[in-house]
């Protein structure tokens, strides 16, 4: 009971706001014991305690472990309708897509955040005492609206953290003394539960939007990745790194190691080095900080002019930053990536290929860069029909939730005609669910359906499949009809990204007269809900980044888990799966020591390679899916089974085990 009372005493306005949701037994409908247990560990001097810093967390409660709450859900936290832009424009005009979901807790922008969320879930599944540190983005990332001839128009998103299920406000406030006055941050907490709900991990979310702050500071935590002025960018990183460290201390957590998910939180190093004082600073920092680098793309590495940082942070912080973050003694900038590389002994890239590229990019640090390939959290991304299928084959697959490596054993069932049919049927059930969700657009179950959904960024080449619409039409008229579904957001300040969306809308419009053979649609507001819906239901997952700029990629991992075959360039995680027959690999291959130019997109050659590949895909598909039933002997089904078997490796359960063995355990002083 004392533990419970202590826990309640950390919550702001418990009686008024949370008494109906938190009882000695329950936390928003889940067992409270899990919360008390992890709090007990974090408050003790457990050498396993770790803080995981990330600018974004994609937790996806709309599709997994949704909390129950007695209070009614605020309409601001519901998000039921989405618009569509398709070549069946009459439909777009008349209808919206209706879903039954709640708004995802809108504190992520894309794959980096989804990975952070999946990591926390696997950490909870394995019962590790880890606390996430992030920011409560009061206006999320942004709401996306398509305007024909204008591309994407970003709109402001509003939501209500006070009534969001599972999110609680704490009564501690931390303060950062900046050159522009005191910046106060209040703290929120959200618990990520394990799949069996027996364990949980907290995420602390920092928030500047409250009365105590000067008005100029209140908007700092409004929008994730706001980048129109350097002032916002630096402040957001100061909040995460310095505010995050102060929050951990204010909460009384004893943290043994700090894991920086990307360089955004690098100021935490300055905070820690100041706290440690002059002596023995380096060994201590090297030992207790871990850094995961996520991208070879230049825009992903922050550089700030020292004079700009000095407008915000006091002198002793600037000294600490200069010590670790200058590219050369005479440099006028600090580089957050360099700060992390200089100080963290253990650094990882997010796939084998990305490890090679990172070593090329940062040759000084090559010896400490390891590669730990990203994953996805299986219980989050598996569809109901495949979950049931795996459970029916428990004799072969055992407790696959607890030990996902068992999934490699689906290969043992390859010769089982019944199983082959079940795999195809489970997929068709998912496809029917997609068609039902988009029913107004009259998609068909027997037409090959291609999916592409991810952040719209230049190197991901979102419009590659439309590069030569004549060829797509020729393919569809000659080999068989197609349905193509896309989704994705471009960063609001990324003009090139927005131009890609504009281009896609244009191509869709050009295909208006051909909707009987090529049905194309792009869904607004790609999020984890649509991420799950699309990755588990289309027939083919298309992945066409320009090698070697996709560090890992994870959406394809969600697809293979659900038996969706891949059509991909050879990049990121695909490099480790391509020896197996997971689908088709096409296009430019990166070799050699030169990373190349991310702006030279090779659209002509790679679109040709894509169309050639798609011809094989379409032909095999229509040989497999016949009017009188599926050909269970088809190599298509072999590919589906191979895909599933690869999920044994491409998951965050395995990834977290590798983090433990290669990063976290190494940092503990014996
Ligand atoms: C999985 C996911 C991503 C990451 O996809 P990539 O293939 O890594 O680009 C981005 N956004 C959402 C909403 C996702 O679910």
XYZ file of C-alpha atoms and ligand atoms in Angstrom:
685
model
C 0.000 0.000 0.000
C 2.883 2.363 0.750
C 4.224 1.887 -2.778
C 0.787 2.739 -4.124
C 0.558 5.868 -1.951
C 4.014 6.976 -3.052
C 3.003 6.500 -6.640
C -0.196 8.523 -6.194
C 1.719 11.312 -4.516
C 3.708 11.839 -7.718
C 0.555 12.545 -9.730
C -0.897 16.019 -10.199
C -4.572 16.416 -9.237
C -5.008 12.706 -8.688
C -8.398 12.954 -6.980
C -9.908 15.266 -9.577
C -8.477 13.769 -12.748
C -7.379 10.182 -12.284
C -9.113 8.615 -9.251
C -11.556 6.732 -11.480
C -8.784 5.329 -13.665
C -6.075 4.410 -11.150
C -6.896 2.096 -8.230
C -4.745 -0.207 -6.094
C -5.398 -2.907 -8.697
C -5.681 -1.075 -11.966
C -4.043 1.487 -14.151
C -6.521 2.425 -16.884
C -7.786 -1.147 -16.903
C -4.341 -2.809 -16.837
C -2.669 -4.382 -13.763
C -1.143 -1.681 -11.561
C 1.428 -4.056 -10.112
C 3.500 -3.771 -13.303
C 3.786 -0.018 -12.743
C 4.804 -0.318 -9.102
C 7.409 -2.903 -9.953
C 9.236 -0.880 -12.593
C 9.034 2.266 -10.450
C 10.606 0.305 -7.604
C 13.509 -0.674 -9.815
C 14.089 2.785 -11.273
C 14.082 4.340 -7.816
C 16.646 1.844 -6.535
C 20.318 1.637 -7.419
C 19.711 -1.157 -9.916
C 22.677 -1.214 -12.345
C 20.272 -2.316 -15.085
C 18.351 0.976 -15.042
C 18.567 2.731 -18.387
C 17.075 5.941 -19.773
C 16.209 5.880 -23.484
C 16.034 9.356 -25.047
C 14.069 9.897 -28.220
C 12.585 12.979 -29.880
C 9.573 10.906 -30.888
C 7.724 7.809 -29.712
C 5.221 6.031 -31.950
C 3.335 3.937 -29.440
C 0.269 3.183 -31.553
C -2.357 2.641 -28.836
C -4.997 2.754 -31.536
C -3.834 -0.667 -32.737
C -2.264 -2.279 -29.670
C -2.718 -2.361 -25.870
C -5.348 0.397 -25.860
C -6.037 1.556 -22.318
C -9.569 1.552 -21.011
C -10.899 4.609 -19.295
C -14.096 5.411 -17.451
C -14.129 9.068 -18.409
C -15.561 9.680 -21.844
C -12.993 10.092 -24.593
C -12.624 13.701 -25.673
C -13.648 14.234 -29.289
C -10.264 15.846 -29.747
C -8.659 12.437 -29.255
C -10.757 10.750 -31.884
C -9.866 10.615 -35.507
C -12.484 8.758 -37.430
C -12.441 10.021 -40.972
C -9.753 10.303 -43.588
C -9.917 11.724 -47.048
C -8.573 10.033 -50.132
C -7.206 11.219 -53.444
C -7.728 8.641 -56.170
C -8.336 8.264 -59.876
C -11.949 7.602 -58.993
C -12.420 11.248 -58.114
C -16.185 11.179 -57.835
C -15.756 8.875 -54.865
C -13.147 11.137 -53.256
C -15.564 13.977 -53.596
C -18.511 12.139 -52.054
C -16.958 9.934 -49.393
C -14.426 9.672 -46.640
C -12.780 6.625 -45.118
C -14.391 5.826 -41.784
C -12.430 4.034 -39.103
C -13.176 3.175 -35.498
C -9.846 4.276 -34.126
C -8.787 6.796 -31.564
C -6.078 9.308 -32.374
C -2.616 7.866 -31.921
C -0.816 9.688 -29.171
C 0.580 12.193 -31.696
C 4.167 12.427 -30.555
C 5.907 10.861 -33.551
C 6.640 11.732 -37.153
C 7.716 8.482 -38.776
C 9.901 5.413 -38.608
C 12.312 6.716 -35.957
C 9.434 7.191 -33.536
C 7.754 3.913 -34.404
C 11.048 2.163 -33.745
C 11.337 3.913 -30.357
C 7.808 2.804 -29.470
C 8.429 -0.765 -30.607
C 11.698 -0.808 -28.657
C 9.938 0.243 -25.446
C 7.348 -2.491 -25.983
C 9.963 -5.198 -26.431
C 11.851 -3.843 -23.423
C 8.643 -4.196 -21.393
C 8.073 -7.701 -22.824
C 11.515 -8.658 -21.516
C 10.890 -6.995 -18.152
C 13.838 -4.581 -18.302
C 13.846 -1.447 -16.119
C 14.049 1.211 -18.813
C 12.478 4.648 -18.818
C 11.822 6.503 -22.063
C 12.426 10.258 -22.231
C 10.634 12.306 -24.859
C 8.521 15.393 -25.466
C 4.781 15.902 -25.235
C 4.088 17.537 -28.578
C 0.998 19.627 -27.915
C 0.170 19.895 -31.602
C 1.699 16.644 -32.724
C 3.548 16.571 -36.023
C 0.871 17.995 -38.303
C -2.375 17.123 -40.005
C -2.122 16.468 -43.696
C -4.486 17.732 -46.333
C -4.155 17.181 -50.084
C -5.045 19.956 -52.463
C -4.962 19.131 -56.096
C -2.390 21.311 -57.883
C -0.953 22.306 -54.521
C 0.162 18.983 -53.095
C 0.168 18.726 -49.356
C -1.148 21.509 -47.151
C -0.106 21.046 -43.512
C -2.786 21.859 -40.976
C -2.546 22.198 -37.236
C -3.462 19.161 -35.192
C -5.073 19.574 -31.803
C -5.548 16.945 -29.146
C -6.205 16.801 -25.436
C -3.454 15.247 -23.307
C -5.521 15.726 -20.123
C -8.073 13.148 -21.177
C -5.877 10.866 -23.272
C -6.174 7.309 -21.897
C -3.092 6.257 -19.968
C -1.398 9.637 -19.963
C -0.952 11.238 -16.541
C 0.400 14.593 -15.418
C 3.007 14.532 -12.649
C 3.415 17.220 -10.033
C 7.132 17.863 -10.557
C 8.425 20.724 -12.665
C 12.018 21.068 -13.831
C 13.713 24.303 -14.808
C 16.461 25.066 -17.316
C 18.268 28.359 -16.795
C 18.702 29.734 -20.288
C 20.190 32.991 -21.534
C 16.632 34.051 -22.299
C 15.213 33.330 -18.878
C 14.071 30.302 -16.955
C 12.367 27.631 -19.022
C 10.056 25.395 -16.986
C 8.976 21.953 -18.032
C 6.178 19.958 -16.539
C 6.292 16.193 -16.793
C 3.806 13.665 -18.125
C 4.022 9.927 -17.909
C 2.765 7.154 -20.136
C 3.255 3.444 -19.475
C 4.024 0.974 -22.212
C 2.825 -2.473 -21.162
C 4.167 -5.851 -22.156
C 2.055 -8.099 -24.378
C 0.971 -10.137 -21.338
C 0.432 -6.934 -19.307
C 2.620 -8.217 -16.497
C 5.373 -5.659 -17.018
C 5.469 -2.009 -17.950
C 7.944 0.756 -18.763
C 7.329 4.469 -18.233
C 7.951 7.184 -20.776
C 8.505 10.674 -19.366
C 7.249 13.443 -21.636
C 8.431 17.035 -21.202
C 6.042 19.909 -21.818
C 6.599 23.674 -21.818
C 2.979 24.607 -22.483
C 1.755 25.846 -19.112
C 1.187 29.070 -17.227
C 4.430 29.234 -15.303
C 6.337 29.831 -18.542
C 6.944 33.065 -20.345
C 4.605 33.080 -23.396
C 7.555 32.821 -25.799
C 8.464 29.457 -24.265
C 5.010 27.937 -24.167
C 4.953 26.985 -27.832
C 8.329 25.268 -27.784
C 6.773 21.852 -27.335
C 3.968 22.432 -29.833
C 5.245 20.906 -33.023
C 7.658 18.039 -33.534
C 10.593 18.947 -35.823
C 9.533 22.548 -36.205
C 12.425 23.848 -38.261
C 11.527 27.233 -39.730
C 13.995 28.938 -37.390
C 17.125 27.665 -35.742
C 15.867 29.056 -32.418
C 13.131 26.397 -32.309
C 15.444 23.614 -33.322
C 18.024 24.341 -30.649
C 15.450 24.851 -27.931
C 13.663 21.598 -28.751
C 16.952 19.729 -28.462
C 17.842 21.545 -25.243
C 14.506 20.473 -23.782
C 15.032 16.836 -24.721
C 18.671 16.536 -23.675
C 19.015 18.888 -20.717
C 15.374 18.893 -19.602
C 15.342 15.105 -19.881
C 18.371 14.693 -17.615
C 16.892 17.108 -15.070
C 13.574 15.244 -15.162
C 15.212 11.904 -14.382
C 16.922 13.484 -11.413
C 13.794 15.245 -10.187
C 11.911 11.953 -10.248
C 14.604 10.353 -8.111
C 15.516 7.727 -10.705
C 18.964 6.187 -10.438
C 20.078 5.761 -14.024
C 23.143 3.693 -14.849
C 23.199 4.286 -18.612
C 21.736 6.731 -21.079
C 20.819 5.571 -24.570
C 20.514 8.354 -27.144
C 18.203 7.318 -29.963
C 19.633 9.637 -32.653
C 21.705 12.761 -31.966
C 18.764 15.030 -31.045
C 19.378 14.422 -27.336
C 23.128 15.159 -27.470
C 22.876 18.091 -25.038
C 22.326 15.447 -22.360
C 26.064 14.819 -22.684
C 26.811 18.431 -21.809
C 24.437 18.284 -18.846
C 26.060 15.105 -17.558
C 29.619 16.304 -18.063
C 28.886 19.483 -16.097
C 27.356 17.422 -13.294
C 30.422 15.201 -13.197
C 32.817 18.133 -12.880
C 36.256 18.183 -14.447
C 37.853 15.020 -13.269
C 37.322 11.616 -14.822
C 34.696 13.113 -17.065
C 35.578 11.255 -20.218
C 35.727 7.659 -18.960
C 32.461 8.138 -17.128
C 30.708 9.641 -20.131
C 32.110 7.042 -22.481
C 30.974 4.293 -20.209
C 27.467 5.511 -19.493
C 26.268 6.858 -22.857
C 25.159 4.833 -25.853
C 24.296 6.267 -29.229
C 22.212 4.898 -32.080
C 22.745 6.617 -35.410
C 19.766 6.359 -37.760
C 20.495 7.887 -41.121
C 23.159 8.564 -43.720
C 21.093 11.486 -45.058
C 22.733 14.868 -44.376
C 19.543 16.531 -43.062
C 19.442 13.958 -40.284
C 22.602 15.322 -38.645
C 22.210 18.548 -36.684
C 24.819 21.288 -36.887
C 24.400 24.587 -35.056
C 26.465 27.758 -35.065
C 28.103 28.269 -31.701
C 26.829 31.854 -31.550
C 23.261 30.586 -31.968
C 23.631 28.035 -29.190
C 25.261 30.692 -27.001
C 22.110 32.806 -27.291
C 20.316 30.020 -25.446
C 22.734 28.126 -23.228
C 25.069 29.579 -20.561
C 28.827 29.622 -20.975
C 29.643 26.355 -19.171
C 27.313 24.435 -21.510
C 28.958 26.014 -24.538
C 32.343 24.931 -23.264
C 31.157 21.371 -22.806
C 29.569 21.324 -26.266
C 32.728 22.688 -27.885
C 34.834 20.097 -26.180
C 33.006 17.240 -27.873
C 31.152 18.710 -30.825
C 33.581 20.746 -32.953
C 34.640 19.322 -36.285
C 37.955 21.231 -36.151
C 39.572 23.528 -33.561
C 38.718 26.593 -35.639
C 35.145 25.475 -36.424
C 32.262 27.827 -35.652
C 29.698 25.090 -35.393
C 28.901 22.260 -33.105
C 27.759 19.022 -34.592
C 25.445 16.913 -32.445
C 26.330 13.687 -34.260
C 29.982 14.346 -33.576
C 29.246 15.075 -29.921
C 27.720 11.624 -29.634
C 30.436 9.868 -31.622
C 33.194 11.533 -29.598
C 31.791 10.679 -26.225
C 29.936 7.379 -26.553
C 32.068 4.273 -26.553
C 29.299 2.138 -27.920
C 27.666 3.350 -31.091
C 25.402 1.449 -33.403
C 24.037 1.771 -36.895
C 20.672 0.220 -37.713
C 21.460 -2.446 -40.327
C 24.611 -4.165 -41.587
C 24.678 -2.032 -44.714
C 24.127 1.115 -42.683
C 27.005 0.024 -40.448
C 29.290 -0.027 -43.501
C 28.035 3.350 -44.658
C 28.389 4.913 -41.195
C 31.994 3.691 -41.027
C 32.627 5.307 -44.413
C 31.020 8.548 -43.292
C 32.885 8.703 -39.997
C 36.191 6.904 -40.559
C 37.649 8.234 -37.274
C 35.074 6.288 -35.348
C 34.873 3.241 -37.597
C 36.186 0.876 -34.958
C 33.404 1.568 -32.490
C 30.447 1.469 -34.869
C 28.508 -1.766 -34.555
C 25.491 -2.751 -36.566
C 22.308 -3.807 -34.828
C 19.537 -4.235 -37.336
C 16.198 -2.628 -36.524
C 13.070 -4.617 -35.972
C 9.345 -4.339 -35.368
C 7.291 -5.365 -32.360
C 5.525 -8.491 -33.479
C 2.415 -8.367 -31.238
C 1.753 -4.801 -32.463
C 2.078 -5.430 -36.164
C 0.619 -8.883 -36.585
C -2.877 -9.091 -38.016
C -5.579 -11.066 -36.292
C -5.776 -13.677 -39.024
C -2.047 -14.458 -38.883
C -2.077 -14.440 -35.100
C -4.790 -17.081 -35.223
C -2.928 -19.033 -37.876
C 0.259 -19.119 -35.787
C -1.720 -20.143 -32.707
C -3.341 -23.000 -34.615
C 0.164 -24.248 -35.413
C 1.409 -24.009 -31.863
C 2.798 -27.534 -32.153
C 5.338 -26.258 -34.643
C 5.664 -22.625 -33.569
C 5.453 -23.012 -29.788
C 5.115 -19.796 -27.754
C 6.013 -17.547 -30.703
C 5.004 -14.394 -28.828
C 7.609 -15.002 -26.153
C 10.202 -16.438 -28.544
C 9.639 -14.933 -31.990
C 12.679 -16.798 -33.340
C 10.316 -19.797 -33.463
C 8.718 -18.214 -36.521
C 11.586 -19.553 -38.635
C 9.920 -22.943 -38.214
C 7.094 -22.017 -40.585
C 9.534 -23.295 -43.200
C 8.931 -26.787 -41.797
C 5.297 -26.424 -42.862
C 6.171 -25.479 -46.425
C 5.279 -28.924 -47.748
C 1.928 -28.980 -45.945
C -0.741 -28.252 -48.552
C -3.266 -27.354 -45.896
C -0.918 -24.838 -44.310
C -0.179 -23.285 -47.691
C -3.861 -22.755 -48.229
C -4.268 -21.339 -44.710
C -1.520 -18.795 -45.344
C -3.191 -17.633 -48.510
C -6.617 -17.539 -46.826
C -5.291 -15.541 -43.875
C -3.894 -13.038 -46.348
C -7.153 -12.843 -48.282
C -9.004 -12.159 -45.022
C -6.707 -9.177 -44.428
C -7.170 -8.013 -47.986
C -10.955 -8.166 -47.602
C -10.640 -6.055 -44.460
C -8.750 -3.421 -46.433
C -11.319 -3.511 -49.215
C -14.095 -3.183 -46.651
C -12.396 -0.187 -45.014
C -12.085 1.484 -48.422
C -15.370 0.052 -49.689
C -16.560 3.160 -51.523
C -13.598 2.909 -53.859
C -14.665 -0.580 -54.930
C -11.346 -2.354 -54.826
C -11.396 -6.002 -55.822
C -10.140 -9.034 -54.000
C -8.862 -10.718 -57.135
C -6.724 -7.833 -58.388
C -3.029 -7.565 -57.595
C -2.642 -4.805 -55.027
C 0.612 -2.926 -54.461
C 1.267 -0.840 -51.348
C 3.755 1.948 -50.732
C 3.548 4.005 -47.545
C 6.249 5.827 -45.651
C 7.609 9.292 -44.997
C 7.749 11.233 -48.253
C 11.423 12.057 -48.628
C 13.417 12.455 -51.820
C 15.678 9.427 -51.407
C 12.646 7.165 -50.838
C 11.502 8.001 -54.385
C 7.746 7.977 -53.687
C 6.748 8.564 -57.308
C 9.076 6.002 -58.894
C 6.256 3.676 -59.934
C 4.613 6.548 -61.841
C 7.778 7.704 -63.522
C 6.558 6.414 -66.876
C 2.783 6.036 -66.645
C 2.675 4.619 -70.187
C 4.672 1.648 -69.042
C 2.447 1.061 -66.027
C -0.590 1.137 -68.307
C 0.992 -1.171 -70.841
C 1.780 -3.595 -68.065
C -1.756 -3.489 -66.682
C -3.435 -3.851 -70.083
C -1.145 -6.676 -71.170
C -0.415 -8.656 -68.018
C -3.289 -7.889 -65.670
C -4.995 -5.102 -63.723
C -3.449 -3.337 -60.746
C -4.519 -1.562 -57.597
C -1.932 0.793 -56.108
C -2.371 2.329 -52.658
C -0.018 4.947 -51.258
C 0.255 7.073 -48.148
C 2.816 9.324 -46.541
C 3.572 12.727 -45.095
C 6.330 15.089 -46.177
C 7.945 17.331 -43.566
C 6.084 20.679 -43.791
C 9.296 22.573 -44.608
C 10.493 19.996 -47.108
C 9.628 21.549 -50.442
C 11.030 18.659 -52.410
C 8.922 16.226 -50.434
C 5.785 18.289 -51.040
C 6.662 18.456 -54.717
C 6.691 14.644 -54.770
C 3.157 14.572 -53.387
C 2.097 17.094 -55.984
C 3.637 14.878 -58.639
C 1.798 11.811 -57.325
C -1.541 13.653 -57.341
C -0.841 14.698 -60.892
C -0.091 11.144 -62.004
C -3.193 9.849 -60.292
C -5.185 12.418 -62.202
C -3.599 11.332 -65.479
C -4.774 7.801 -64.815
C -8.420 8.854 -64.488
C -9.553 7.239 -67.700
C -7.861 3.991 -66.891
C -9.342 3.313 -63.478
C -10.741 0.018 -64.692
C -7.241 -1.420 -65.128
C -5.151 0.687 -62.779
C -6.872 1.899 -59.642
C -4.645 4.312 -57.704
C -5.302 5.968 -54.403
C -3.316 7.927 -51.840
C -4.612 8.133 -48.284
C -4.325 11.270 -46.197
C -2.650 11.303 -42.793
C -0.551 8.172 -42.837
C -0.190 6.957 -39.272
C 0.390 3.699 -37.421
C -3.239 2.672 -37.933
C -2.927 2.879 -41.715
C 0.601 1.546 -41.441
C -0.775 -1.635 -39.955
C -3.783 -1.803 -42.246
C -1.720 -1.461 -45.423
C 1.331 -3.533 -44.504
C -0.800 -6.542 -43.643
C -3.279 -6.489 -46.481
C -1.762 -5.603 -49.838
C -0.293 -8.375 -51.996
C 3.035 -6.682 -52.615
C 4.944 -4.198 -50.479
C 6.945 -1.826 -52.626
C 10.160 -0.374 -51.217
C 12.232 1.673 -53.622
C 14.701 3.927 -51.813
C 17.876 5.002 -53.541
C 20.689 2.827 -52.134
C 22.487 3.361 -49.798
C 20.350 6.052 -48.140
C 17.750 3.897 -46.406
C 19.479 3.094 -43.139
C 17.101 0.277 -42.322
C 13.421 0.756 -43.125
C 10.862 -1.109 -41.063
C 7.542 -1.044 -42.911
C 8.614 -4.032 -45.008
C 9.231 -5.971 -41.785
C 5.603 -5.362 -40.811
C 4.601 -6.718 -44.212
C 6.675 -9.926 -44.160
C 5.265 -10.839 -40.750
C 1.877 -10.972 -42.457
C 3.052 -12.883 -45.494
C 3.199 -9.867 -47.809
C 5.911 -10.305 -50.434
C 8.479 -7.613 -51.170
C 9.440 -5.760 -54.306
C 12.466 -3.782 -53.230
C 15.742 -2.174 -54.084
C 18.739 -3.596 -52.262
C 19.090 -1.304 -49.255
C 18.760 -1.214 -45.476
C 17.407 -4.373 -43.843
C 16.609 -5.896 -47.240
C 20.330 -6.489 -47.707
C 20.174 -9.062 -44.917
C 17.059 -10.816 -46.204
C 17.665 -10.761 -49.931
C 19.532 -14.081 -50.026
C 16.173 -15.672 -49.208
C 13.308 -15.581 -51.642
C 11.193 -12.847 -50.019
C 10.042 -11.472 -53.368
C 11.882 -9.502 -56.006
C 14.958 -7.280 -55.760
C 15.512 -4.713 -58.507
C 17.422 -1.619 -59.476
C 20.642 0.178 -58.704
C 23.003 -1.500 -56.264
C 25.442 0.459 -54.208
C 29.033 -0.776 -54.029
C 32.385 0.785 -53.332
C 33.651 3.419 -50.953
C 31.793 6.417 -52.307
C 28.413 7.001 -50.725
C 27.111 8.867 -53.740
C 24.683 11.736 -54.055
C 21.250 11.477 -52.467
C 19.911 13.965 -55.012
C 20.884 11.877 -58.015
C 17.797 9.708 -57.947
C 18.380 7.426 -60.981
C 14.681 7.525 -61.794
C 14.983 6.545 -65.463
C 17.043 3.415 -64.994
C 15.367 2.267 -61.792
C 11.812 2.812 -63.020
C 12.657 0.676 -66.067
C 14.006 -2.015 -63.761
C 10.863 -1.732 -61.656
C 8.522 -2.162 -64.648
C 10.488 -5.171 -65.866
C 10.268 -6.712 -62.406
C 6.588 -5.913 -62.053
C 5.873 -7.850 -65.213
C 7.140 -11.013 -63.511
C 5.216 -10.143 -60.368
C 1.935 -9.612 -62.205
C 2.323 -12.760 -64.259
C 3.066 -14.951 -61.267
C 0.245 -13.391 -59.289
C -2.391 -14.123 -61.918
C -1.054 -17.642 -62.383
C -1.494 -18.118 -58.618
C -4.831 -16.413 -58.180
C -7.140 -18.138 -60.629
C -10.870 -17.898 -61.138
C -11.396 -21.460 -59.930
C -9.329 -20.984 -56.788
C -5.765 -20.490 -55.698
C -2.927 -22.668 -56.951
C -1.500 -23.780 -53.609
C 1.621 -25.117 -55.289
C 2.492 -21.656 -56.597
C 5.949 -20.234 -55.860
C 4.067 -17.105 -54.726
C 3.022 -18.986 -51.596
C 6.598 -20.145 -51.069
C 7.628 -16.529 -51.080
C 4.910 -15.702 -48.537
C 6.138 -18.457 -46.238
C 9.764 -17.364 -46.616
C 8.713 -13.823 -45.710
C 7.050 -14.993 -42.500
C 10.068 -17.095 -41.577
C 12.304 -14.019 -41.817
C 10.242 -12.307 -39.094
C 12.057 -14.638 -36.736
C 14.955 -12.191 -37.045
C 13.470 -8.831 -38.106
C 11.769 -7.969 -34.846
C 12.538 -5.761 -31.829
C 12.622 -8.742 -29.470
C 15.836 -9.900 -31.135
C 17.018 -6.298 -31.529
C 16.633 -5.581 -27.801
C 18.507 -8.782 -26.992
C 21.340 -7.553 -29.200
C 21.253 -4.133 -27.521
C 21.540 -5.921 -24.207
C 24.439 -8.123 -25.195
C 26.431 -5.627 -27.247
C 25.590 -2.244 -25.750
C 23.955 -2.263 -22.336
C 25.652 -5.185 -20.586
C 29.037 -3.908 -21.799
C 28.515 -0.618 -20.009
C 28.015 -2.074 -16.561
C 31.046 -1.848 -14.342
C 31.709 -5.335 -12.986
C 6.527 1.608 -39.905
C 6.183 3.026 -40.089
C 7.115 3.912 -40.648
C 8.490 3.474 -41.105
O 8.449 3.001 -42.420
P 9.793 2.882 -43.301
O 9.582 1.749 -44.184
O 10.905 2.625 -42.339
O 9.949 4.157 -44.001
C 6.758 5.247 -40.797
N 5.540 5.684 -40.436
C 4.613 4.864 -39.907
C 3.288 5.425 -39.532
C 4.896 3.513 -39.715
O 3.967 2.715 -39.177
